[in-house]
One Martini backbone bead per residue (centre of mass of N, CA, C, O) as a GRO file, in nm:
protein
  192
    1UNK     BB    1   0.053   0.044  -0.022
    2UNK     BB    2   0.296   0.259   0.010
    3UNK     BB    3   0.400   0.215  -0.330
    4UNK     BB    4   0.084   0.334  -0.414
    5UNK     BB    5   0.108   0.657  -0.245
    6UNK     BB    6   0.414   0.724  -0.388
    7UNK     BB    7   0.229   0.693  -0.708
    8UNK     BB    8   0.032   0.962  -0.617
    9UNK     BB    9   0.331   1.120  -0.582
   10UNK     BB   10   0.468   1.130  -0.848
   11UNK     BB   11   0.210   1.256  -1.009
   12UNK     BB   12   0.127   1.527  -0.832
   13UNK     BB   13   0.379   1.685  -0.846
   14UNK     BB   14   0.447   1.667  -1.124
   15UNK     BB   15   0.167   1.838  -1.226
   16UNK     BB   16   0.223   1.997  -0.988
   17UNK     BB   17   0.488   2.182  -1.216
   18UNK     BB   18   0.403   2.153  -1.509
   19UNK     BB   19   0.094   2.278  -1.496
   20UNK     BB   20   0.201   2.595  -1.390
   21UNK     BB   21   0.425   2.681  -1.502
   22UNK     BB   22   0.369   2.793  -1.780
   23UNK     BB   23   0.220   3.056  -1.606
   24UNK     BB   24   0.549   3.141  -1.489
   25UNK     BB   25   0.629   3.106  -1.813
   26UNK     BB   26   0.408   3.408  -1.918
   27UNK     BB   27   0.531   3.596  -1.721
   28UNK     BB   28   0.677   3.781  -1.558
   29UNK     BB   29   1.010   3.756  -1.641
   30UNK     BB   30   0.996   3.622  -1.867
   31UNK     BB   31   0.788   3.589  -2.166
   32UNK     BB   32   0.723   3.316  -2.264
   33UNK     BB   33   0.700   3.207  -2.567
   34UNK     BB   34   0.546   2.987  -2.682
   35UNK     BB   35   0.775   2.839  -2.863
   36UNK     BB   36   0.963   2.869  -2.590
   37UNK     BB   37   0.785   2.671  -2.428
   38UNK     BB   38   0.810   2.392  -2.558
   39UNK     BB   39   1.117   2.378  -2.534
   40UNK     BB   40   1.155   2.340  -2.182
   41UNK     BB   41   1.067   2.065  -2.290
   42UNK     BB   42   1.418   1.980  -2.234
   43UNK     BB   43   1.410   1.901  -1.914
   44UNK     BB   44   1.386   1.533  -1.996
   45UNK     BB   45   1.684   1.491  -2.110
   46UNK     BB   46   1.799   1.424  -1.823
   47UNK     BB   47   1.587   1.125  -1.774
   48UNK     BB   48   1.650   0.971  -2.025
   49UNK     BB   49   1.901   0.864  -1.892
   50UNK     BB   50   1.848   0.839  -1.582
   51UNK     BB   51   1.607   0.587  -1.550
   52UNK     BB   52   1.747   0.347  -1.641
   53UNK     BB   53   1.985   0.361  -1.383
   54UNK     BB   54   1.826   0.224  -1.128
   55UNK     BB   55   1.830  -0.041  -1.095
   56UNK     BB   56   2.135  -0.036  -1.041
   57UNK     BB   57   2.081   0.120  -0.793
   58UNK     BB   58   1.893  -0.102  -0.652
   59UNK     BB   59   2.071  -0.269  -0.660
   60UNK     BB   60   2.311  -0.127  -0.448
   61UNK     BB   61   2.104   0.047  -0.253
   62UNK     BB   62   1.779   0.012  -0.227
   63UNK     BB   63   1.496   0.094  -0.285
   64UNK     BB   64   1.478   0.352  -0.090
   65UNK     BB   65   1.743   0.497  -0.071
   66UNK     BB   66   1.638   0.526  -0.413
   67UNK     BB   67   1.371   0.711  -0.272
   68UNK     BB   68   1.572   0.930  -0.139
   69UNK     BB   69   1.702   1.034  -0.401
   70UNK     BB   70   1.496   1.133  -0.581
   71UNK     BB   71   1.375   1.313  -0.397
   72UNK     BB   72   1.611   1.511  -0.360
   73UNK     BB   73   1.640   1.554  -0.679
   74UNK     BB   74   1.390   1.705  -0.672
   75UNK     BB   75   1.401   1.895  -0.375
   76UNK     BB   76   1.679   2.047  -0.564
   77UNK     BB   77   1.528   2.196  -0.775
   78UNK     BB   78   1.264   2.446  -0.616
   79UNK     BB   79   1.439   2.652  -0.566
   80UNK     BB   80   1.486   2.723  -0.873
   81UNK     BB   81   1.147   2.795  -0.900
   82UNK     BB   82   1.179   3.116  -0.740
   83UNK     BB   83   1.279   3.286  -0.929
   84UNK     BB   84   1.443   3.519  -1.218
   85UNK     BB   85   1.588   3.244  -1.363
   86UNK     BB   86   1.600   3.082  -1.661
   87UNK     BB   87   1.806   2.902  -1.636
   88UNK     BB   88   1.783   2.771  -1.317
   89UNK     BB   89   1.469   2.721  -1.342
   90UNK     BB   90   1.560   2.466  -1.599
   91UNK     BB   91   1.791   2.324  -1.332
   92UNK     BB   92   1.512   2.228  -1.188
   93UNK     BB   93   1.366   2.094  -1.360
   94UNK     BB   94   1.548   1.868  -1.451
   95UNK     BB   95   1.605   1.799  -1.094
   96UNK     BB   96   1.277   1.660  -1.107
   97UNK     BB   97   1.253   1.490  -1.347
   98UNK     BB   98   1.460   1.337  -1.249
   99UNK     BB   99   1.336   1.241  -0.989
  100UNK     BB  100   1.095   1.096  -1.074
  101UNK     BB  101   1.126   0.932  -1.287
  102UNK     BB  102   1.283   0.776  -1.103
  103UNK     BB  103   1.117   0.703  -0.898
  104UNK     BB  104   0.911   0.535  -1.061
  105UNK     BB  105   1.124   0.335  -1.140
  106UNK     BB  106   1.159   0.233  -0.866
  107UNK     BB  107   0.805   0.175  -0.810
  108UNK     BB  108   0.794   0.005  -1.031
  109UNK     BB  109   0.981  -0.240  -0.938
  110UNK     BB  110   0.886  -0.302  -0.653
  111UNK     BB  111   0.616  -0.408  -0.707
  112UNK     BB  112   0.685  -0.658  -0.882
  113UNK     BB  113   0.862  -0.774  -0.682
  114UNK     BB  114   0.652  -0.774  -0.437
  115UNK     BB  115   0.495  -0.922  -0.596
  116UNK     BB  116   0.385  -1.283  -0.494
  117UNK     BB  117   0.096  -1.227  -0.654
  118UNK     BB  118  -0.052  -1.098  -0.869
  119UNK     BB  119   0.120  -0.881  -1.082
  120UNK     BB  120  -0.123  -0.725  -1.264
  121UNK     BB  121  -0.294  -0.661  -0.998
  122UNK     BB  122  -0.039  -0.454  -0.862
  123UNK     BB  123   0.026  -0.296  -1.128
  124UNK     BB  124  -0.232  -0.188  -1.196
  125UNK     BB  125  -0.305  -0.016  -0.889
  126UNK     BB  126  -0.022   0.173  -0.945
  127UNK     BB  127  -0.148   0.302  -1.150
  128UNK     BB  128  -0.410   0.428  -1.016
  129UNK     BB  129  -0.294   0.545  -0.854
  130UNK     BB  130  -0.080   0.782  -0.995
  131UNK     BB  131  -0.324   0.890  -1.188
  132UNK     BB  132  -0.484   1.012  -0.919
  133UNK     BB  133  -0.217   1.190  -0.883
  134UNK     BB  134  -0.262   1.336  -1.140
  135UNK     BB  135  -0.567   1.484  -1.061
  136UNK     BB  136  -0.541   1.538  -0.803
  137UNK     BB  137  -0.317   1.764  -0.870
  138UNK     BB  138  -0.439   1.920  -1.012
  139UNK     BB  139  -0.645   1.992  -0.906
  140UNK     BB  140  -0.557   2.117  -0.603
  141UNK     BB  141  -0.239   2.225  -0.743
  142UNK     BB  142  -0.502   2.461  -0.898
  143UNK     BB  143  -0.566   2.634  -0.624
  144UNK     BB  144  -0.287   2.646  -0.532
  145UNK     BB  145  -0.253   2.866  -0.791
  146UNK     BB  146  -0.503   3.070  -0.765
  147UNK     BB  147  -0.499   3.147  -0.445
  148UNK     BB  148  -0.156   3.136  -0.395
  149UNK     BB  149   0.076   3.061  -0.587
  150UNK     BB  150   0.434   2.954  -0.692
  151UNK     BB  151   0.489   2.892  -0.420
  152UNK     BB  152   0.274   2.730  -0.253
  153UNK     BB  153   0.347   2.553  -0.447
  154UNK     BB  154   0.600   2.417  -0.435
  155UNK     BB  155   0.583   2.362  -0.142
  156UNK     BB  156   0.334   2.137  -0.182
  157UNK     BB  157   0.536   1.961  -0.302
  158UNK     BB  158   0.751   1.923  -0.085
  159UNK     BB  159   0.586   1.786   0.104
  160UNK     BB  160   0.537   1.549  -0.091
  161UNK     BB  161   0.849   1.473  -0.106
  162UNK     BB  162   0.814   1.411   0.152
  163UNK     BB  163   0.625   1.161   0.238
  164UNK     BB  164   0.712   1.019   0.040
  165UNK     BB  165   0.973   1.006   0.223
  166UNK     BB  166   0.788   0.846   0.491
  167UNK     BB  167   0.660   0.590   0.337
  168UNK     BB  168   0.951   0.430   0.248
  169UNK     BB  169   0.940   0.279   0.563
  170UNK     BB  170   0.697   0.094   0.470
  171UNK     BB  171   0.850  -0.073   0.235
  172UNK     BB  172   0.811  -0.389   0.178
  173UNK     BB  173   0.889  -0.772   0.197
  174UNK     BB  174   0.755  -1.011   0.129
  175UNK     BB  175   0.726  -1.397   0.157
  176UNK     BB  176   0.735  -1.615  -0.023
  177UNK     BB  177   0.544  -1.905  -0.046
  178UNK     BB  178   0.610  -2.220  -0.087
  179UNK     BB  179   0.435  -2.251  -0.327
  180UNK     BB  180   0.494  -2.034  -0.493
  181UNK     BB  181   0.837  -2.108  -0.393
  182UNK     BB  182   0.994  -2.383  -0.454
  183UNK     BB  183   1.228  -2.504  -0.306
  184UNK     BB  184   1.236  -2.268  -0.094
  185UNK     BB  185   1.349  -2.030   0.157
  186UNK     BB  186   1.232  -1.816   0.342
  187UNK     BB  187   1.253  -1.552   0.530
  188UNK     BB  188   1.160  -1.290   0.668
  189UNK     BB  189   1.093  -1.005   0.623
  190UNK     BB  190   1.189  -0.766   0.391
  191UNK     BB  191   1.375  -0.486   0.364
  192UNK     BB  192   1.425  -0.213   0.128
   0.00000   0.00000   0.00000
């Protein structure tokens, strides 16, 4: 269940930043035009490079430290989103993207490993939670942005990232029963 909540929070924060940063970018001091606004999404390029590394990092560090690292990288980008320097804001968006993409890959992999039976259902529940987080993130963080502004939206995202970090403490992999893994003896529960 903690993995589903983490998935919820990953798209919640992702949508909260990338949906509403556009409104910030088209206003002063940035005044980014529509054509350039589309180019802003090149900040996802580092994520394309780093996301495939998630499996190796998890194999080396474990799920929990990998998620902490991912959330920390995403959080490191948040203060950069609050200034008036476009280059710094783009670096912040890139860091945030790297962190959230990496967290998504890590959490998805965890669900696949943690499900001892009916992996398809576990994956489906994870994806449902993930997309529900995006839907609710759009609604809630949109209201925060409309009524309290960009800074409050970024702070709310930071709080959600912190909640994700705390939820990692609840991630465990239960041992498979003997009938699920014939011939293998499993120790008691293993932490992520």
